[in-house]
């Protein structure tokens, strides 16, 4: 799965999240470039805990990361 999209709700607004898998030097788990409603927002990586966290200069707030983790857990498990 090189690219996939998820439609969900963030802050009571419907959004489309697009995930593009990226190979990041030094990172073991899967990493994704994340686009929200067509705008690049940053990169996430799977951490040892199994949750996804921000990577590099991402600008996701806590609620967005909770939604991302919830949606990816449904999709990837």
Short mmCIF file of N, CA and C in Angstrom, two decimals:
data_model
loop_
_atom_site.label_atom_id
_atom_site.label_comp_id
_atom_site.label_asym_id
_atom_site.label_seq_id
_atom_site.Cartn_x
_atom_site.Cartn_y
_atom_site.Cartn_z
N UNK A 1 0.85 -1.16 0.00
CA UNK A 1 0.00 0.00 0.00
C UNK A 1 0.90 1.24 0.00
N UNK A 2 1.15 1.78 -1.16
CA UNK A 2 2.02 2.95 -1.30
C UNK A 2 1.31 4.26 -0.91
N UNK A 3 0.03 4.34 -1.20
CA UNK A 3 -0.75 5.54 -0.90
C UNK A 3 -2.18 5.11 -0.58
N UNK A 4 -2.73 5.74 0.46
CA UNK A 4 -4.14 5.49 0.76
C UNK A 4 -4.74 6.74 1.38
N UNK A 5 -6.06 6.82 1.32
CA UNK A 5 -6.78 7.98 1.84
C UNK A 5 -7.82 7.52 2.85
N UNK A 6 -8.05 8.36 3.85
CA UNK A 6 -9.05 8.10 4.87
C UNK A 6 -9.90 9.35 5.02
N UNK A 7 -11.21 9.18 5.00
CA UNK A 7 -12.11 10.30 5.28
C UNK A 7 -12.57 10.15 6.72
N UNK A 8 -12.42 11.23 7.49
CA UNK A 8 -12.79 11.20 8.90
C UNK A 8 -13.16 12.60 9.34
N UNK A 9 -13.34 12.77 10.64
CA UNK A 9 -13.72 14.07 11.19
C UNK A 9 -12.67 14.52 12.20
N UNK A 10 -12.22 15.76 12.05
CA UNK A 10 -11.28 16.36 12.99
C UNK A 10 -11.84 17.72 13.38
N UNK A 11 -11.97 17.94 14.68
CA UNK A 11 -12.53 19.19 15.20
C UNK A 11 -13.91 19.47 14.60
N UNK A 12 -14.74 18.43 14.54
CA UNK A 12 -16.10 18.49 14.01
C UNK A 12 -16.18 18.91 12.55
N UNK A 13 -15.09 18.70 11.79
CA UNK A 13 -15.08 19.01 10.36
C UNK A 13 -14.66 17.78 9.58
N UNK A 14 -15.37 17.45 8.50
CA UNK A 14 -14.93 16.31 7.69
C UNK A 14 -13.64 16.65 6.94
N UNK A 15 -12.68 15.74 6.96
CA UNK A 15 -11.41 15.94 6.27
C UNK A 15 -11.01 14.66 5.55
N UNK A 16 -10.10 14.82 4.60
CA UNK A 16 -9.52 13.68 3.92
C UNK A 16 -8.03 13.65 4.24
N UNK A 17 -7.60 12.55 4.85
CA UNK A 17 -6.19 12.36 5.15
C UNK A 17 -5.60 11.46 4.08
N UNK A 18 -4.49 11.87 3.52
CA UNK A 18 -3.79 11.04 2.53
C UNK A 18 -2.44 10.66 3.13
N UNK A 19 -2.12 9.36 3.04
CA UNK A 19 -0.87 8.83 3.57
C UNK A 19 -0.05 8.26 2.42
N UNK A 20 1.17 8.72 2.28
CA UNK A 20 2.11 8.20 1.28
C UNK A 20 3.27 7.58 2.05
N UNK A 21 3.52 6.29 1.83
CA UNK A 21 4.62 5.64 2.54
C UNK A 21 5.94 6.21 2.06
N UNK A 22 6.85 6.47 3.00
CA UNK A 22 8.16 7.04 2.69
C UNK A 22 9.22 6.23 3.41
N UNK A 23 10.31 5.99 2.74
CA UNK A 23 11.49 5.36 3.35
C UNK A 23 12.34 6.47 3.92
N UNK A 24 12.50 6.49 5.23
CA UNK A 24 13.28 7.53 5.90
C UNK A 24 14.56 6.93 6.44
N UNK A 25 15.69 7.52 6.12
CA UNK A 25 16.97 7.01 6.61
C UNK A 25 16.99 6.94 8.14
N UNK A 26 17.39 5.79 8.66
CA UNK A 26 17.51 5.61 10.10
C UNK A 26 16.23 5.21 10.80
N UNK A 27 15.12 5.19 10.11
CA UNK A 27 13.84 4.80 10.72
C UNK A 27 13.53 3.36 10.36
N UNK A 28 13.15 2.58 11.38
CA UNK A 28 12.88 1.15 11.17
C UNK A 28 11.44 0.90 10.77
N UNK A 29 10.50 1.50 11.48
CA UNK A 29 9.09 1.26 11.23
C UNK A 29 8.59 2.03 10.03
N UNK A 30 7.32 1.82 9.68
CA UNK A 30 6.78 2.56 8.54
C UNK A 30 6.68 4.06 8.84
N UNK A 31 6.97 4.85 7.82
CA UNK A 31 6.85 6.31 7.90
C UNK A 31 5.92 6.76 6.77
N UNK A 32 5.13 7.79 7.05
CA UNK A 32 4.19 8.29 6.06
C UNK A 32 4.29 9.80 5.95
N UNK A 33 4.15 10.29 4.72
CA UNK A 33 3.94 11.71 4.49
C UNK A 33 2.43 11.90 4.57
N UNK A 34 1.97 12.88 5.34
CA UNK A 34 0.54 13.07 5.56
C UNK A 34 0.08 14.39 4.95
N UNK A 35 -0.99 14.29 4.18
CA UNK A 35 -1.63 15.44 3.57
C UNK A 35 -3.05 15.53 4.11
N UNK A 36 -3.47 16.71 4.55
CA UNK A 36 -4.81 16.92 5.06
C UNK A 36 -5.54 17.86 4.11
N UNK A 37 -6.61 17.34 3.51
CA UNK A 37 -7.39 18.12 2.53
C UNK A 37 -6.50 18.75 1.46
N UNK A 38 -5.53 17.98 0.98
CA UNK A 38 -4.68 18.43 -0.11
C UNK A 38 -3.48 19.26 0.28
N UNK A 39 -3.32 19.54 1.58
CA UNK A 39 -2.19 20.35 2.04
C UNK A 39 -1.21 19.48 2.84
N UNK A 40 0.06 19.52 2.45
CA UNK A 40 1.09 18.77 3.16
C UNK A 40 1.16 19.27 4.59
N UNK A 41 1.14 18.31 5.56
CA UNK A 41 1.20 18.68 6.98
C UNK A 41 2.43 18.13 7.69
N UNK A 42 3.07 17.10 7.12
CA UNK A 42 4.26 16.58 7.77
C UNK A 42 4.38 15.07 7.63
N UNK A 43 5.29 14.54 8.44
CA UNK A 43 5.60 13.11 8.41
C UNK A 43 5.30 12.50 9.77
N UNK A 44 4.88 11.24 9.74
CA UNK A 44 4.70 10.48 10.97
C UNK A 44 5.45 9.17 10.85
N UNK A 45 5.78 8.58 12.01
CA UNK A 45 6.47 7.30 12.03
C UNK A 45 5.86 6.43 13.10
N UNK A 46 5.97 5.12 12.90
CA UNK A 46 5.49 4.18 13.90
C UNK A 46 6.56 4.05 14.97
N UNK A 47 6.16 4.25 16.22
CA UNK A 47 7.09 4.19 17.33
C UNK A 47 7.07 2.80 17.97
N UNK A 48 8.00 2.56 18.89
CA UNK A 48 8.10 1.26 19.56
C UNK A 48 6.82 0.88 20.29
N UNK A 49 6.06 1.87 20.72
CA UNK A 49 4.80 1.61 21.44
C UNK A 49 3.70 1.10 20.52
N UNK A 50 3.92 1.19 19.21
CA UNK A 50 2.90 0.82 18.24
C UNK A 50 2.07 2.00 17.78
N UNK A 51 2.22 3.13 18.46
CA UNK A 51 1.50 4.34 18.08
C UNK A 51 2.35 5.11 17.06
N UNK A 52 1.69 5.99 16.32
CA UNK A 52 2.40 6.85 15.37
C UNK A 52 2.68 8.19 16.03
N UNK A 53 3.87 8.72 15.79
CA UNK A 53 4.28 10.00 16.33
C UNK A 53 4.81 10.88 15.22
N UNK A 54 4.98 12.15 15.53
CA UNK A 54 5.46 13.11 14.55
C UNK A 54 6.93 12.93 14.27
N UNK A 55 7.31 13.26 13.06
CA UNK A 55 8.68 13.12 12.62
C UNK A 55 9.09 14.44 11.97
N UNK A 56 10.28 14.90 12.26
CA UNK A 56 10.84 16.13 11.70
C UNK A 56 9.98 17.34 12.04
N UNK A 57 9.64 18.15 11.05
CA UNK A 57 8.96 19.43 11.27
C UNK A 57 7.44 19.34 11.11
N UNK A 58 6.84 18.25 11.53
CA UNK A 58 5.39 18.11 11.42
C UNK A 58 4.69 19.10 12.34
N UNK A 59 3.48 19.50 11.96
CA UNK A 59 2.75 20.47 12.78
C UNK A 59 1.36 19.98 13.18
N UNK A 60 1.27 18.72 13.59
CA UNK A 60 -0.01 18.16 14.01
C UNK A 60 -0.24 18.47 15.48
N UNK A 61 -1.46 18.92 15.82
CA UNK A 61 -1.75 19.10 17.24
C UNK A 61 -2.19 17.76 17.83
N UNK A 62 -2.39 17.74 19.12
CA UNK A 62 -2.67 16.49 19.83
C UNK A 62 -3.94 15.80 19.32
N UNK A 63 -4.99 16.57 19.06
CA UNK A 63 -6.24 15.97 18.60
C UNK A 63 -6.07 15.32 17.23
N UNK A 64 -5.34 15.95 16.34
CA UNK A 64 -5.10 15.38 15.01
C UNK A 64 -4.34 14.06 15.13
N UNK A 65 -3.33 14.03 16.00
CA UNK A 65 -2.56 12.79 16.19
C UNK A 65 -3.43 11.69 16.78
N UNK A 66 -4.36 12.03 17.67
CA UNK A 66 -5.27 11.03 18.22
C UNK A 66 -6.15 10.44 17.12
N UNK A 67 -6.66 11.29 16.24
CA UNK A 67 -7.50 10.81 15.13
C UNK A 67 -6.66 9.96 14.17
N UNK A 68 -5.47 10.42 13.83
CA UNK A 68 -4.60 9.66 12.93
C UNK A 68 -4.32 8.28 13.51
N UNK A 69 -3.96 8.22 14.78
CA UNK A 69 -3.67 6.93 15.40
C UNK A 69 -4.90 6.03 15.44
N UNK A 70 -6.04 6.59 15.75
CA UNK A 70 -7.28 5.82 15.79
C UNK A 70 -7.62 5.25 14.41
N UNK A 71 -7.55 6.09 13.38
CA UNK A 71 -7.89 5.66 12.02
C UNK A 71 -6.89 4.63 11.49
N UNK A 72 -5.59 4.84 11.75
CA UNK A 72 -4.59 3.89 11.27
C UNK A 72 -4.70 2.56 12.00
N UNK A 73 -5.07 2.60 13.28
CA UNK A 73 -5.25 1.36 14.03
C UNK A 73 -6.38 0.53 13.42
N UNK A 74 -7.48 1.18 13.06
CA UNK A 74 -8.61 0.48 12.41
C UNK A 74 -8.18 -0.12 11.07
N UNK A 75 -7.40 0.63 10.31
CA UNK A 75 -7.02 0.22 8.96
C UNK A 75 -5.92 -0.83 8.94
N UNK A 76 -4.92 -0.68 9.78
CA UNK A 76 -3.73 -1.53 9.71
C UNK A 76 -3.80 -2.77 10.59
N UNK A 77 -4.74 -2.86 11.50
CA UNK A 77 -4.84 -4.04 12.37
C UNK A 77 -5.88 -5.01 11.91
#
